[in-house]
Short mmCIF file of C-alpha atoms in Angstrom, two decimals:
data_model
loop_
_atom_site.label_atom_id
_atom_site.label_comp_id
_atom_site.label_asym_id
_atom_site.label_seq_id
_atom_site.Cartn_x
_atom_site.Cartn_y
_atom_site.Cartn_z
CA MET A 1 134.40 174.30 89.43
CA THR A 2 137.71 172.50 89.17
CA LYS A 3 137.74 169.23 87.26
CA ASN A 4 141.11 168.16 88.55
CA LEU A 5 139.68 165.52 90.91
CA GLN A 6 136.91 164.23 88.64
CA LEU A 7 136.41 161.62 85.98
CA SER A 8 133.76 161.63 83.30
CA ALA A 9 130.82 159.24 83.67
CA GLU A 10 132.30 157.01 80.97
CA GLU A 11 135.76 157.03 82.62
CA MET A 12 134.20 156.12 85.96
CA ARG A 13 132.35 153.18 84.39
CA GLN A 14 135.45 151.92 82.63
CA LEU A 15 137.48 152.11 85.80
CA GLY A 16 134.73 150.40 87.83
CA TYR A 17 134.31 147.60 85.28
CA GLN A 18 138.06 147.07 85.25
CA ALA A 19 138.12 146.85 89.07
CA VAL A 20 135.24 144.36 89.09
CA ASP A 21 136.98 142.24 86.46
CA LEU A 22 140.17 142.16 88.56
CA ILE A 23 138.27 141.08 91.68
CA VAL A 24 136.15 138.44 89.92
CA ASP A 25 139.20 136.99 88.15
CA HIS A 26 141.01 136.89 91.47
CA MET A 27 138.19 135.08 93.23
CA ASN A 28 137.51 132.65 90.39
CA HIS A 29 141.17 131.66 89.93
CA LEU A 30 142.20 131.78 93.58
CA LYS A 31 142.74 128.02 93.90
CA SER A 32 145.24 128.07 91.02
CA LYS A 33 147.42 130.59 92.86
CA PRO A 34 149.96 129.74 95.59
CA VAL A 35 148.62 130.64 98.99
CA SER A 36 151.53 132.95 99.65
CA GLU A 37 153.14 134.77 96.74
CA THR A 38 156.92 134.95 96.52
CA ILE A 39 157.81 138.40 97.78
CA ASP A 40 160.15 140.28 95.44
CA SER A 41 161.89 143.05 97.35
CA ASN A 42 163.14 144.46 94.05
CA ILE A 43 159.57 145.48 93.22
CA PHE A 44 159.39 147.47 96.45
CA ARG A 45 162.70 149.15 95.80
CA ASP A 46 162.20 149.84 92.10
CA LYS A 47 158.46 150.50 91.82
CA LEU A 48 156.81 151.21 95.17
CA ILE A 49 159.30 153.40 97.02
CA GLU A 50 158.95 156.82 95.41
CA THR A 51 158.22 160.47 96.06
CA ILE A 52 154.71 161.86 95.81
CA PRO A 53 153.82 162.46 92.15
CA GLU A 54 153.32 166.05 91.07
CA LYS A 55 151.10 165.06 88.13
CA GLY A 56 148.64 162.20 87.80
CA SER A 57 148.62 159.05 85.68
CA ASN A 58 145.97 157.10 83.85
CA PRO A 59 143.80 155.32 86.50
CA ASN A 60 143.29 152.26 84.30
CA GLU A 61 147.02 151.83 83.94
CA LEU A 62 147.39 152.28 87.70
CA LEU A 63 144.97 149.39 88.34
CA ASN A 64 147.08 147.19 86.10
CA PHE A 65 150.15 148.33 87.97
CA LEU A 66 148.55 147.38 91.30
CA ASN A 67 147.53 143.99 89.97
CA ASN A 68 151.04 143.27 88.72
CA ASN A 69 153.07 144.74 91.57
CA VAL A 70 150.99 144.84 94.77
CA PHE A 71 148.22 142.27 94.74
CA ASN A 72 150.75 139.60 93.73
CA GLN A 73 152.98 140.52 96.68
CA ILE A 74 150.62 139.38 99.44
CA THR A 75 149.46 136.25 101.17
CA HIS A 76 145.95 135.36 100.08
CA VAL A 77 144.14 135.02 103.42
CA ASP A 78 140.98 134.26 101.47
CA HIS A 79 142.61 131.26 99.77
CA PRO A 80 140.86 127.95 100.53
CA HIS A 81 144.25 126.53 101.56
CA PHE A 82 145.15 129.40 103.92
CA MET A 83 144.78 127.86 107.37
CA ALA A 84 147.20 129.92 109.41
CA PHE A 85 146.20 132.37 112.14
CA VAL A 86 142.48 133.10 111.42
CA PRO A 87 141.63 133.05 107.69
CA GLY A 88 139.62 135.82 106.09
CA PRO A 89 137.25 134.01 103.68
CA ASN A 90 135.24 136.96 102.44
CA ASN A 91 132.31 136.89 100.05
CA TYR A 92 131.62 138.90 96.89
CA VAL A 93 128.36 140.41 98.17
CA GLY A 94 130.28 141.88 101.09
CA VAL A 95 132.88 143.25 98.67
CA VAL A 96 130.14 144.99 96.66
CA ALA A 97 128.67 146.39 99.88
CA ASP A 98 132.01 147.98 100.76
CA PHE A 99 132.19 149.46 97.24
CA LEU A 100 128.71 150.94 97.64
CA ALA A 101 129.42 152.31 101.10
CA SER A 102 132.50 154.08 99.77
CA GLY A 103 130.82 155.18 96.56
CA PHE A 104 127.93 156.86 98.37
CA ASN A 105 130.37 158.13 101.00
CA VAL A 106 127.99 157.15 103.79
CA PHE A 107 128.65 158.69 107.21
CA PRO A 108 126.82 156.51 109.78
CA THR A 109 127.68 158.59 112.81
CA ALA A 110 124.56 160.73 113.36
CA TRP A 111 120.95 160.21 112.37
CA ILE A 112 120.77 163.65 110.82
CA VAL A 113 123.30 162.70 108.11
CA GLY A 114 123.01 158.90 107.93
CA ALA A 115 119.51 157.84 108.95
CA GLY A 116 119.18 155.00 106.44
CA ALA A 117 122.61 153.63 107.24
CA GLU A 118 122.00 153.91 110.99
CA GLN A 119 118.77 151.96 110.63
CA ILE A 120 120.63 149.23 108.73
CA GLU A 121 123.16 149.09 111.56
CA LEU A 122 120.40 148.94 114.20
CA THR A 123 118.68 146.13 112.33
CA THR A 124 121.89 144.15 111.85
CA ILE A 125 122.90 144.59 115.47
CA ASN A 126 119.42 143.33 116.47
CA TRP A 127 120.01 140.24 114.32
CA LEU A 128 123.28 139.50 116.11
CA LYS A 129 121.73 140.17 119.53
CA SER A 130 118.96 137.71 118.75
CA MET A 131 121.43 135.15 117.39
CA LEU A 132 123.46 135.28 120.60
CA GLY A 133 120.53 135.39 123.01
CA PHE A 134 121.06 138.96 124.21
CA PRO A 135 117.99 140.86 125.46
CA ASP A 136 116.14 143.26 123.19
CA SER A 137 117.35 146.13 125.41
CA ALA A 138 121.03 145.41 124.65
CA GLU A 139 123.00 147.78 122.44
CA GLY A 140 125.97 147.44 120.15
CA LEU A 141 127.87 148.85 117.24
CA PHE A 142 130.25 147.80 114.49
CA VAL A 143 133.93 148.66 114.87
CA SER A 144 137.14 147.77 113.03
CA GLY A 145 137.72 144.39 114.67
CA GLY A 146 138.21 142.45 117.88
CA SER A 147 140.89 144.76 119.23
CA MET A 148 138.63 147.82 119.04
CA ALA A 149 135.64 145.82 120.30
CA ASN A 150 137.59 144.64 123.34
CA LEU A 151 138.83 148.17 124.01
CA THR A 152 135.29 149.54 123.73
CA ALA A 153 133.82 146.90 126.05
CA LEU A 154 136.54 147.29 128.67
CA THR A 155 136.17 151.09 128.60
CA VAL A 156 132.50 150.60 129.42
CA ALA A 157 133.33 148.12 132.18
CA ARG A 158 135.79 150.59 133.70
CA GLN A 159 133.17 153.34 133.65
CA VAL A 160 130.34 151.23 135.07
CA LYS A 161 132.21 149.23 137.73
CA LEU A 162 134.90 151.72 138.76
CA ASN A 163 133.60 155.13 137.70
CA ASN A 164 137.02 155.43 136.04
CA ASP A 165 138.84 155.14 139.41
CA ILE A 166 141.17 152.28 138.56
CA GLU A 167 143.35 152.33 141.68
CA ASN A 168 143.54 148.84 143.24
CA ALA A 169 141.27 147.43 140.51
CA VAL A 170 142.04 143.95 139.20
CA VAL A 171 141.00 142.24 135.95
CA TYR A 172 141.19 138.48 135.48
CA PHE A 173 141.64 136.27 132.40
CA SER A 174 143.44 133.09 131.38
CA ASN A 175 146.85 132.62 129.84
CA GLN A 176 145.10 131.78 126.56
CA THR A 177 143.42 135.17 126.18
CA HIS A 178 144.22 137.20 123.07
CA PHE A 179 146.90 139.87 123.47
CA SER A 180 144.48 142.57 122.28
CA VAL A 181 143.06 142.42 125.82
CA ASP A 182 146.49 143.26 127.29
CA ARG A 183 146.81 146.10 124.78
CA ALA A 184 143.35 147.46 125.64
CA LEU A 185 144.11 147.41 129.36
CA LYS A 186 147.40 149.23 128.72
CA VAL A 187 145.56 151.92 126.76
CA LEU A 188 143.06 152.22 129.62
CA GLY A 189 145.83 152.87 132.14
CA PHE A 190 145.96 149.57 134.00
CA LYS A 191 149.36 148.51 135.32
CA HIS A 192 150.94 145.11 135.10
CA HIS A 193 150.17 144.29 138.73
CA GLN A 194 146.44 144.89 138.10
CA ILE A 195 146.28 142.12 135.53
CA CYS A 196 145.85 138.60 136.93
CA ARG A 197 146.35 135.67 134.60
CA ILE A 198 144.60 132.56 135.81
CA GLU A 199 145.88 129.07 135.08
CA THR A 200 144.01 126.84 132.65
CA ASP A 201 142.87 123.24 132.95
CA GLU A 202 143.91 120.33 130.73
CA ASP A 203 141.50 121.57 128.05
CA LEU A 204 143.06 125.08 128.19
CA ARG A 205 139.95 126.61 129.76
CA ILE A 206 140.23 129.05 132.64
CA SER A 207 140.13 127.32 136.04
CA VAL A 208 136.99 128.66 137.66
CA SER A 209 137.98 127.29 141.10
CA THR A 210 141.36 129.04 140.92
CA LEU A 211 139.69 132.22 139.76
CA LYS A 212 137.20 132.12 142.61
CA LYS A 213 139.97 131.62 145.13
CA GLN A 214 142.04 134.47 143.63
CA ILE A 215 139.15 136.94 143.75
CA LYS A 216 138.56 136.11 147.41
CA GLU A 217 142.27 136.59 148.23
CA ASP A 218 142.40 139.89 146.37
CA ARG A 219 139.39 141.26 148.25
CA LEU A 220 141.07 140.40 151.56
CA LYS A 221 144.10 142.41 150.39
CA GLY A 222 141.92 145.47 149.74
CA LYS A 223 141.93 145.11 145.99
CA LYS A 224 138.89 145.71 143.77
CA PRO A 225 138.06 142.81 141.44
CA PHE A 226 135.97 144.40 138.68
CA CYS A 227 136.17 142.34 135.49
CA VAL A 228 136.57 138.76 134.29
CA ILE A 229 137.34 138.17 130.62
CA ALA A 230 136.21 134.80 129.25
CA ASN A 231 137.15 133.19 125.96
CA ALA A 232 134.58 131.94 123.45
CA GLY A 233 136.99 130.25 121.09
CA THR A 234 140.63 131.02 121.79
CA THR A 235 142.86 131.92 118.88
CA ASN A 236 145.37 129.27 119.97
CA CYS A 237 143.13 126.23 119.94
CA GLY A 238 139.45 127.17 119.87
CA ALA A 239 138.94 126.51 123.58
CA VAL A 240 135.73 127.86 125.19
CA ASP A 241 135.73 128.75 128.85
CA SER A 242 132.88 127.53 131.10
CA LEU A 243 130.67 130.51 130.42
CA ASP A 244 127.74 129.57 132.66
CA GLU A 245 130.03 128.92 135.62
CA LEU A 246 131.82 132.19 135.05
CA ALA A 247 128.53 134.04 134.79
CA ASP A 248 127.41 132.55 138.11
CA LEU A 249 130.68 133.59 139.73
CA CYS A 250 130.49 137.12 138.33
CA ASP A 251 126.91 137.49 139.51
CA ASP A 252 127.90 136.40 143.02
CA GLU A 253 130.92 138.72 143.08
CA ASP A 254 129.30 141.70 141.32
CA VAL A 255 132.03 141.57 138.69
CA TRP A 256 131.70 142.50 135.01
CA LEU A 257 131.83 139.55 132.62
CA HIS A 258 133.27 140.28 129.18
CA VAL A 259 133.34 137.47 126.65
CA ASP A 260 135.87 137.65 123.86
CA GLY A 261 134.12 135.80 121.08
CA ALA A 262 135.94 137.53 118.27
CA TYR A 263 136.75 134.15 116.77
CA GLY A 264 134.18 131.71 118.09
CA ALA A 265 130.94 133.56 118.94
CA ALA A 266 129.48 133.19 115.42
CA ALA A 267 129.59 129.41 115.90
CA ILE A 268 126.41 129.85 117.94
CA LEU A 269 124.66 129.30 114.59
CA SER A 270 125.81 125.67 114.53
CA GLU A 271 124.49 122.93 116.78
CA LYS A 272 127.93 121.96 118.06
CA GLY A 273 128.88 125.60 118.58
CA ARG A 274 125.65 126.34 120.44
CA GLU A 275 126.40 123.57 122.93
CA LEU A 276 129.96 124.76 123.51
CA LEU A 277 128.90 128.39 123.85
CA SER A 278 126.17 127.76 126.42
CA GLY A 279 125.92 130.78 128.72
CA ILE A 280 127.30 133.32 126.25
CA HIS A 281 124.00 135.20 126.46
CA ARG A 282 124.75 136.08 130.10
CA ALA A 283 127.79 138.24 129.33
CA ASP A 284 127.76 141.94 130.24
CA SER A 285 129.66 142.60 127.01
CA LEU A 286 130.68 140.55 124.02
CA THR A 287 133.16 140.83 121.15
CA LEU A 288 132.36 139.29 117.77
CA ASP A 289 134.28 139.57 114.48
CA PRO A 290 132.12 139.24 111.34
CA HIS A 291 135.34 139.35 109.26
CA LYS A 292 136.19 135.94 110.68
CA TRP A 293 133.38 133.38 110.87
CA LEU A 294 130.68 135.48 109.19
CA PHE A 295 132.89 135.61 106.08
CA GLN A 296 133.04 139.39 105.61
CA PRO A 297 135.84 141.37 103.93
CA TYR A 298 138.12 143.26 106.28
CA ASP A 299 137.34 145.12 108.39
CA VAL A 300 134.32 144.65 110.63
CA GLY A 301 134.11 143.79 114.30
CA CYS A 302 131.17 144.10 116.67
CA VAL A 303 130.69 144.85 120.33
CA LEU A 304 127.47 144.11 122.24
CA ILE A 305 126.62 145.57 125.65
CA ARG A 306 123.81 144.08 127.74
CA ASN A 307 122.60 147.33 129.34
CA SER A 308 120.99 149.74 126.91
CA GLN A 309 122.43 152.88 128.47
CA TYR A 310 126.06 152.03 129.15
CA LEU A 311 127.53 152.82 125.72
CA SER A 312 126.07 156.32 125.59
CA GLU A 313 126.83 156.99 129.25
CA THR A 314 130.46 156.06 128.65
CA PHE A 315 131.13 157.82 125.32
CA ARG A 316 128.52 160.55 124.74
CA MET A 317 129.95 164.06 124.39
CA ILE A 318 128.10 166.95 122.70
CA PRO A 319 130.29 170.01 122.08
CA GLU A 320 128.77 173.17 120.65
CA TYR A 321 129.67 172.41 117.05
CA ILE A 322 127.65 169.16 116.84
CA LYS A 323 124.59 170.15 118.89
CA ASP A 324 122.53 169.95 115.70
CA THR A 325 122.91 166.18 115.81
CA GLU A 326 121.25 165.79 119.22
CA THR A 327 118.10 163.71 119.35
CA ASN A 328 115.88 162.55 122.19
CA ILE A 329 113.87 160.20 120.02
CA GLU A 330 114.72 156.57 120.90
CA GLU A 331 114.55 155.33 117.30
CA LYS A 332 116.96 158.00 116.08
CA VAL A 333 120.38 156.70 117.10
CA ASN A 334 123.68 158.52 116.85
CA PHE A 335 126.30 155.74 116.69
CA GLY A 336 129.04 158.35 117.08
CA GLU A 337 127.88 158.66 120.71
CA ARG A 338 128.23 154.96 121.38
CA GLY A 339 131.91 154.34 120.81
CA ILE A 340 135.42 155.70 120.39
CA GLU A 341 135.13 156.49 116.68
CA LEU A 342 133.34 159.58 115.49
CA SER A 343 134.32 159.23 111.86
CA ARG A 344 133.36 155.68 110.98
CA ARG A 345 132.70 153.53 107.96
CA PHE A 346 129.36 151.99 106.98
CA ARG A 347 130.55 148.52 108.08
CA ALA A 348 127.06 147.26 108.83
CA LEU A 349 126.10 147.27 105.15
CA LYS A 350 128.19 144.26 104.15
CA VAL A 351 126.90 142.17 107.07
CA TRP A 352 123.29 143.18 106.33
CA LEU A 353 123.59 142.64 102.58
CA SER A 354 125.28 139.26 103.00
CA PHE A 355 122.60 137.97 105.39
CA LYS A 356 119.88 139.27 103.08
CA ALA A 357 121.48 137.79 99.92
CA PHE A 358 122.36 134.35 101.27
CA GLY A 359 120.13 133.84 104.32
CA VAL A 360 121.27 132.68 107.74
CA THR A 361 121.01 129.02 106.70
CA ALA A 362 123.94 129.46 104.32
CA PHE A 363 126.06 130.85 107.14
CA ARG A 364 125.05 128.02 109.44
CA GLU A 365 126.02 125.43 106.83
CA ALA A 366 129.36 127.19 106.18
CA ILE A 367 130.21 127.20 109.90
CA ASP A 368 129.26 123.53 110.22
CA HIS A 369 131.52 122.79 107.23
CA GLY A 370 134.51 124.46 108.89
CA ILE A 371 133.96 122.53 112.10
CA MET A 372 133.68 119.28 110.12
CA LEU A 373 136.91 119.90 108.23
CA ALA A 374 138.95 120.20 111.43
CA GLU A 375 137.31 117.02 112.75
CA GLN A 376 138.34 115.20 109.55
CA VAL A 377 141.89 116.36 110.06
CA GLU A 378 141.83 114.94 113.56
CA LYS A 379 140.55 111.59 112.27
CA PHE A 380 143.34 111.52 109.67
CA LEU A 381 146.03 112.25 112.24
CA ARG A 382 144.83 109.68 114.75
CA LYS A 383 145.20 106.95 112.12
CA GLU A 384 148.78 107.92 111.34
CA LYS A 385 151.82 106.93 113.32
CA ASP A 386 154.39 109.59 114.25
CA TRP A 387 151.68 112.24 114.71
CA GLU A 388 150.29 113.64 117.97
CA VAL A 389 147.02 115.55 118.30
CA VAL A 390 147.91 118.12 120.96
CA THR A 391 144.46 119.69 121.17
CA PRO A 392 141.49 118.05 119.48
CA ALA A 393 139.43 119.76 116.80
CA GLN A 394 137.29 122.42 118.39
CA LEU A 395 135.45 125.20 116.61
CA GLY A 396 137.40 124.65 113.41
CA ILE A 397 140.89 124.67 115.01
CA ILE A 398 143.19 121.74 115.66
CA THR A 399 146.80 121.65 116.87
CA PHE A 400 149.18 118.75 116.26
CA ARG A 401 152.84 117.88 115.80
CA TYR A 402 155.06 115.42 114.03
CA ILE A 403 157.11 113.12 116.25
CA PRO A 404 159.26 110.61 114.31
CA CYS A 405 159.57 107.50 116.46
CA GLU A 406 163.37 107.60 116.38
CA VAL A 407 163.60 111.26 117.51
CA THR A 408 163.57 111.63 121.30
CA SER A 409 165.14 115.03 121.86
CA THR A 410 162.55 117.70 122.71
CA ASP A 411 164.61 120.36 120.99
CA ALA A 412 164.91 118.24 117.88
CA ILE A 413 161.15 117.67 117.78
CA HIS A 414 160.55 121.40 118.16
CA ALA A 415 163.01 122.12 115.34
CA ILE A 416 161.47 119.55 112.99
CA ASN A 417 157.98 121.00 113.46
CA LYS A 418 159.20 124.57 112.91
CA LYS A 419 160.97 123.43 109.78
CA LEU A 420 157.86 121.58 108.65
CA VAL A 421 155.68 124.72 108.75
CA GLU A 422 158.37 126.76 106.98
CA GLU A 423 158.55 124.16 104.22
CA ILE A 424 154.77 123.87 103.85
CA ASN A 425 154.40 127.62 103.53
CA GLN A 426 157.34 127.96 101.15
CA ARG A 427 155.95 125.33 98.79
CA GLY A 428 152.67 127.17 98.63
CA PHE A 429 150.18 124.27 98.63
CA ALA A 430 148.87 125.46 102.01
CA MET A 431 149.73 127.86 104.77
CA LEU A 432 149.78 126.92 108.45
CA SER A 433 151.21 128.58 111.55
CA THR A 434 152.92 127.40 114.71
CA THR A 435 152.13 128.11 118.30
CA SER A 436 153.21 126.86 121.72
CA LEU A 437 150.85 124.76 123.80
CA LYS A 438 151.61 122.62 126.83
CA GLU A 439 155.32 123.42 126.37
CA LYS A 440 155.26 122.02 122.85
CA VAL A 441 155.83 123.66 119.50
CA VAL A 442 152.79 122.62 117.50
CA LEU A 443 151.27 123.07 114.06
CA ARG A 444 148.00 125.01 114.16
CA LEU A 445 145.37 124.58 111.47
CA CYS A 446 142.22 126.76 111.21
CA SER A 447 139.69 125.39 108.71
CA ILE A 448 136.93 128.00 108.49
CA ASN A 449 136.98 128.73 104.74
CA PRO A 450 133.71 127.39 103.28
CA ARG A 451 135.35 126.99 99.85
CA THR A 452 137.78 124.34 101.14
CA THR A 453 136.53 120.89 100.13
CA ILE A 454 137.01 117.75 102.18
CA GLU A 455 138.99 116.26 99.27
CA GLU A 456 141.33 119.27 99.25
CA MET A 457 141.78 119.06 103.01
CA LEU A 458 142.73 115.39 102.93
CA GLN A 459 145.13 116.00 100.05
CA ILE A 460 146.73 118.83 102.03
CA MET A 461 147.21 116.45 104.96
CA MET A 462 148.79 113.87 102.67
CA ASN A 463 151.12 116.55 101.35
CA ILE A 464 152.02 117.63 104.90
CA LYS A 465 152.75 114.02 105.83
CA ALA A 466 155.01 113.65 102.78
CA VAL A 467 156.92 116.86 103.58
CA ALA A 468 157.35 115.77 107.20
CA GLU A 469 158.83 112.42 106.16
CA GLU A 470 161.09 114.16 103.69
CA ILE A 471 162.38 116.50 106.41
CA ASN A 472 162.88 113.60 108.80
CA LYS A 473 164.84 111.65 106.18
CA SER A 474 166.99 114.66 105.44
CA SER A 475 167.59 115.25 109.16
CA LYS A 476 168.67 111.66 109.70
CA HIS A 477 171.07 111.95 106.76
CA LEU A 478 172.60 115.09 108.23
CA ILE A 479 172.96 113.44 111.63
CA SER A 480 174.65 110.35 110.13
CA VAL A 481 177.05 112.51 108.12
CA SER A 482 177.98 114.54 111.19
CA GLN A 483 178.60 111.39 113.23
CA SER A 484 180.78 109.68 110.57
#
């Protein structure tokens, strides 16, 4: 037996302890770090761009190398002051679960090789089904994230509603829908003219009346409306489409209803979220990302399908070389037959272990906290002059912009707000992102990290206000100099 790829028991323990120490130190001292580290391209050129090594190095020294040259060259999306895009506020129990899943090299694809892991996944999927009001007969599985979940769900919809004959088929969604839907439809073979983007109302929700009219017009033209994609918390501003109305329409039109709740579906645990998400249980399929608002380390997404047979009917294939995995016993599930991935990670473990360790109440309180933080930001902004709330706080997201009273040019206002985000991010006290809403360049803040305190959030807003005024003063100085 070769020992070239092995460590002794003592070496393994030392390496593991060192890795744990690095992670714990990172998590305990995260607030003292800048949100985004200064990227040093010299490190890439001098230390990371190299040919494959012929001989190995000491693993402990390699961990130190990574800590000094890689993990300090990233943006800390788990930082309590990271509020751009969608933060990734993971938890240590989930981290340990990933370590265990890799250490035991679990293969949760077929019952014959991963029975315990498959039962954990079944149990955890059942928890999510119950949480979201799906029937006991519904099925689901864990995937890499929202993109794969959307692709999986739309593949099922294509099979069920079109029998894979996509000619003249049309799918409908709003102009606020995540681009992963466009990507999934492209992968599935749909052309640009088969994608119908429906206008949104003042609250950036899909216009149900416009959608209803469009479906009727398309049927008269000989087209085949087959799927409506609703948003349960848009990435842009947290908007939630009228899910009950859309479910009624889809029932009447015999159209598949897919709900993209990658960001917002987990808010069903909170009272405010439950009210906004009314009707989500009526979806034919649903996307949910535990690595967002269930605070799991990357990566883990989830797809739920209402009908218990559709996943297997869409994806099941049994060639000769895996016939040994076949089972006709209902309790013995082969998750490799329910999705695109055959080789798959034991993603369910971190979700299961986190729920077991903390209890659902802790998650409910953390989600409520994130919603409250965004609402506090809105209260702060509405008391300040020169600030506009573009979309109010909803599901932990708020968008706003700085409008100095003396600046009237639209282009100048756009430029100031772009500069403001650049300056905030460069200084490192927080990280925000921009987006475009209602023909305005706006600052977008997403406040879902449960380790962000209300005091920290208000201080961040004071800092943002100070930076904005500094930029405005500098801009006025430049204008006066240019005019003199």
